[in-house]
Coordinates of C-alpha atoms in Angstrom, one line a residue:
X21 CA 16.2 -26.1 3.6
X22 CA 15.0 -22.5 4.2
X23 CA 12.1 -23.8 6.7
X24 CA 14.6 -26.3 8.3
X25 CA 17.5 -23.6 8.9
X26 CA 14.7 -20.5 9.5
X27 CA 15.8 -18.5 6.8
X28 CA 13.6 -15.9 5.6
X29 CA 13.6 -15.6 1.6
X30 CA 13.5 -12.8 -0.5
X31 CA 10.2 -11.2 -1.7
X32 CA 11.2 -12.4 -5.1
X33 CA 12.0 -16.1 -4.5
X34 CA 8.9 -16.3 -2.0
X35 CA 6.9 -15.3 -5.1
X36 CA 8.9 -17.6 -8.0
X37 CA 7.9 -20.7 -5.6
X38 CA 4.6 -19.3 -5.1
X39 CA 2.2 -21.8 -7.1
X40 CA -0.9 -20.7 -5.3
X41 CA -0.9 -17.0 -6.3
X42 CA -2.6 -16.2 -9.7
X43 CA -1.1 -12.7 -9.8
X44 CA 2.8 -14.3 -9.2
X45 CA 1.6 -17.2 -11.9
X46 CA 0.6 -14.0 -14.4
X47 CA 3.4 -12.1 -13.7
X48 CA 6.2 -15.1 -14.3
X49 CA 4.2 -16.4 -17.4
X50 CA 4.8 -12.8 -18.7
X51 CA 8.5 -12.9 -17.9
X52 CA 8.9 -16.4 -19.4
X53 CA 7.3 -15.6 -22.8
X54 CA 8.4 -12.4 -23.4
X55 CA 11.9 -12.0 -25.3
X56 CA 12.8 -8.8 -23.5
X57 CA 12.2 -9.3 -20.3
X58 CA 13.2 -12.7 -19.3
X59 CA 16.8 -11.6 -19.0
X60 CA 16.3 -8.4 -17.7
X61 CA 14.5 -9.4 -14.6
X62 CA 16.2 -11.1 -11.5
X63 CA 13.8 -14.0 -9.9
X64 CA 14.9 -14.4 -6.8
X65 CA 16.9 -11.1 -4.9
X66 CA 14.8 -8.3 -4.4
X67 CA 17.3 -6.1 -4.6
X68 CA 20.0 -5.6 -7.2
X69 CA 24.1 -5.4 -6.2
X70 CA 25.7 -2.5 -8.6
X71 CA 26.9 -5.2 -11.1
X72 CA 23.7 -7.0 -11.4
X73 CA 23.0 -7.4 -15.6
X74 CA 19.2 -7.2 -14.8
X75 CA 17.3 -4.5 -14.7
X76 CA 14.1 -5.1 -12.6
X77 CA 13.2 -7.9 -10.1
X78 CA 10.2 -10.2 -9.6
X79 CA 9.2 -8.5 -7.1
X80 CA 8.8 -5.2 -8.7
X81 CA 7.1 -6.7 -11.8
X82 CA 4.9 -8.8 -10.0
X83 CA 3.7 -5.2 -8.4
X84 CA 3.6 -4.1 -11.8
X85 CA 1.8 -6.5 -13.7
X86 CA -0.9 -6.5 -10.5
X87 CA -1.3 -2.5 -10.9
X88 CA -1.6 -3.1 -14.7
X89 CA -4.8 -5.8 -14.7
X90 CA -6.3 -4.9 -11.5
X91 CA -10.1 -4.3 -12.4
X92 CA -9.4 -5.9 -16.2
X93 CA -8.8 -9.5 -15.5
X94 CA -10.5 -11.8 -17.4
X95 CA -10.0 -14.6 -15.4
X96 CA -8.0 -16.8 -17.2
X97 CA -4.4 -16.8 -17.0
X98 CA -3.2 -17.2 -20.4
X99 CA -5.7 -14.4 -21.7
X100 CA -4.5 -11.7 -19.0
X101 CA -0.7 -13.2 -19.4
X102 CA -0.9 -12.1 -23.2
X103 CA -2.7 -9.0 -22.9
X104 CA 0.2 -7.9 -19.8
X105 CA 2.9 -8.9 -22.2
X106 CA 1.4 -7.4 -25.4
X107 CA 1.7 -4.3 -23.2
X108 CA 5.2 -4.4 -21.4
X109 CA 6.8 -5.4 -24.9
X110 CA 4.8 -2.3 -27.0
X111 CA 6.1 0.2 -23.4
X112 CA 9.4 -1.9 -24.1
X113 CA 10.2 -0.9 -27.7
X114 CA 9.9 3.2 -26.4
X115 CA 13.0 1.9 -23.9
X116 CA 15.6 1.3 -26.1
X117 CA 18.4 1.0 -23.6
X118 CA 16.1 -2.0 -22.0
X119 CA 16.7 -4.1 -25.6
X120 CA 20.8 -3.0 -25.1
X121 CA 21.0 -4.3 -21.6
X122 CA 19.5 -7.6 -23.0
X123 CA 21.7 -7.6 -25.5
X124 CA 24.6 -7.0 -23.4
X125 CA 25.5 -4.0 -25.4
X126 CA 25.1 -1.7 -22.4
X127 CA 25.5 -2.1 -18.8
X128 CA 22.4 -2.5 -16.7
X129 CA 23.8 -0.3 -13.6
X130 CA 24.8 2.5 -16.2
X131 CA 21.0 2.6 -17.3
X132 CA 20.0 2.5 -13.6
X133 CA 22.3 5.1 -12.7
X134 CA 21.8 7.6 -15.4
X135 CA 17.5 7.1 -16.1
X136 CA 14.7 7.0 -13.6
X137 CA 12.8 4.6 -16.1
X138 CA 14.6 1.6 -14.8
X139 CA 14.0 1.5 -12.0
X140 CA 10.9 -0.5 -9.8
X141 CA 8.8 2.7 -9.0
X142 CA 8.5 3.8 -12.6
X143 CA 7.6 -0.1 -13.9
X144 CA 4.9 0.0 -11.1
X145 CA 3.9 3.5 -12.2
X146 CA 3.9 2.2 -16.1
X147 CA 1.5 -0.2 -14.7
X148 CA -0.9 1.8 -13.3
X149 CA -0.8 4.1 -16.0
X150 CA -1.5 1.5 -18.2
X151 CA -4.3 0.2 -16.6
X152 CA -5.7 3.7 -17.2
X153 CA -5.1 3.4 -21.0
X154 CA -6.3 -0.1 -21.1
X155 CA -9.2 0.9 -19.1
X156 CA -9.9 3.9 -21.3
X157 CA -10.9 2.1 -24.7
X158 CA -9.0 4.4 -26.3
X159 CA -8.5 3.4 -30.4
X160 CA -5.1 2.1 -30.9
X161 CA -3.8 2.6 -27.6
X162 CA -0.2 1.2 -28.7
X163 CA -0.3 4.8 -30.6
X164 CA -0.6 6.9 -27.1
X165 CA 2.9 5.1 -25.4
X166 CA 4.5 7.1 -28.3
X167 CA 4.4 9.8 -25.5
X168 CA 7.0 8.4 -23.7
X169 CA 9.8 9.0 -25.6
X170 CA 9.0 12.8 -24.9
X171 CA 9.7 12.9 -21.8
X172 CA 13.5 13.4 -20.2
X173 CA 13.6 10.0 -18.2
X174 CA 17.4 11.1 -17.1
X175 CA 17.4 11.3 -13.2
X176 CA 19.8 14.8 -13.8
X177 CA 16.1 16.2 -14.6
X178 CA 15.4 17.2 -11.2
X179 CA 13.0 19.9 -12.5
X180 CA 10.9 17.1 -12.9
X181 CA 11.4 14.4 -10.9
X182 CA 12.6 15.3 -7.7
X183 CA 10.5 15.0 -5.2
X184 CA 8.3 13.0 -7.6
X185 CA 10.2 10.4 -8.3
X186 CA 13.1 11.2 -6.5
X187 CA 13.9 12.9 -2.7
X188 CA 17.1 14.4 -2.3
X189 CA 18.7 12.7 -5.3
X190 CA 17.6 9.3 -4.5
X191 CA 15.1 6.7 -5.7
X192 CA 11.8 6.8 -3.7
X193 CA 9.6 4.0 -3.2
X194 CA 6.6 5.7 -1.4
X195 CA 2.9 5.0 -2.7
X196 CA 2.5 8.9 -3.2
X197 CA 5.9 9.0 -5.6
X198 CA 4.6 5.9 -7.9
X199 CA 0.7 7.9 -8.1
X200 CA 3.0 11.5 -9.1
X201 CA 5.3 9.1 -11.7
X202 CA 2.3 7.7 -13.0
X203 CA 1.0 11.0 -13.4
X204 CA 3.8 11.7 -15.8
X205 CA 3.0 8.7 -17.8
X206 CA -0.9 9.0 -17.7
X207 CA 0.1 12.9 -19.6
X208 CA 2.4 11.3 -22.0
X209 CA -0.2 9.1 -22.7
X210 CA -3.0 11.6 -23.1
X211 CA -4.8 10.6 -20.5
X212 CA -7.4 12.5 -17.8
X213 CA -5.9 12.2 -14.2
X214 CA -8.9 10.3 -12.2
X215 CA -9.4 12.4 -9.0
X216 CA -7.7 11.2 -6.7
X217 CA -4.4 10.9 -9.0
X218 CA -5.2 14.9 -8.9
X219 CA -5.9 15.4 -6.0
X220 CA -1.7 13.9 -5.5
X221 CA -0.9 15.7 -8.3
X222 CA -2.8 19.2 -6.7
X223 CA -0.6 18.6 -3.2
X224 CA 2.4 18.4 -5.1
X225 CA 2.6 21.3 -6.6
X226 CA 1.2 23.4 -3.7
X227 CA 4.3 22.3 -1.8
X228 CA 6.4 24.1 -4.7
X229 CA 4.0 27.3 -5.1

């Protein structure tokens, strides 16, 4: 129907009827066995109306999940699939307003409106970070995403996160704003910035100096 009438699909439908991508198969084989975030991701809009329940879309994980094994791929779907949900359920379980939207115990667009943490740049940026941590061989690395409950998520901290995560009050979605968000994490995780992460990190705060 949508070749016959010329309608052009969302990213996030393109990619659920997308058999032929491996990181669109990883990232919905995450999504289908994990118990959090099947029901807090929306498969097919890639965008979310004010009274969407969900809290992410495919689209935004499938970015998220590619940041987060690029480099550490085994190869084999079920392996990587595991080790990507091992880690967005362990980040999950530092978010507990992600477990209430599930639940139903909390609205979705409250938790979007009040925390910069739900929302597509910072899953992308939890990505990369973890693909630092991952990368890192650190012992225990469940241990180091204790850091993120230090940090003041609430999009009211504009100390921190605007322009970082934020410009003028609203949600950015440029590259450079997911590198200084992962920069966040990457400290909360205890983690060396690699170079070029500081060299984004260096230009930011020039610009406030």
């Amino acid at each position: 129907d949508l070749n016959r009438h010329a309608i052009r699909p969302s990213r996030s439908l393109g990619l659920l009827y997308d058999h032929r991508n491996d990181k669109a198969k990883l990232a919905k084989l995450v999504i289908l066995e994990s118990k959090v975030f099947r029901d807090i991701v929306e498969m097919e809009k890639s965008s979310l109306v004010k009274r969407s329940r969900k809290l992410f879309t495919l689209s935004a994980f499938y970015n998220a999940c590619a940041d987060l094994i690029h480099g550490i791929a085994s190869g084999n779907l079920v392996e990587d699939a595991n080790l990507a949900r091992e880690y967005w359920e362990s980040v999950a379980k530092h978010f507990p307003s992600w477990g209430q939207v599930k639940e139903g115990r909390l609205a979705a667009s409250e938790v979007r409106e009040g925390f910069i943490h739900s929302h597509g740049i910072t899953l992308q940026a939890l990505g990369k970070a973890g693909n630092s941590l991952l990368t890192s061989k650190v012992k225990n690395w469940k241990k180091r995403l204790e850091g993120l409950e230090s940090t003041d998520w609430s999009r009211s901290n504009a100390q921190l996160w605007e322009g970082r995560a934020m410009i003028a009050g609203k949600i950015s979605k440029q590259n450079t704003s997911i590198t200084l968000t992962a920069n966040v994490i990457k400290k909360a995780y205890g983690l060396k910035l690699s170079e070029d992460a500081e060299k984004v990190e260096v230009a930011f705060n020039a610009k406030d100096a």
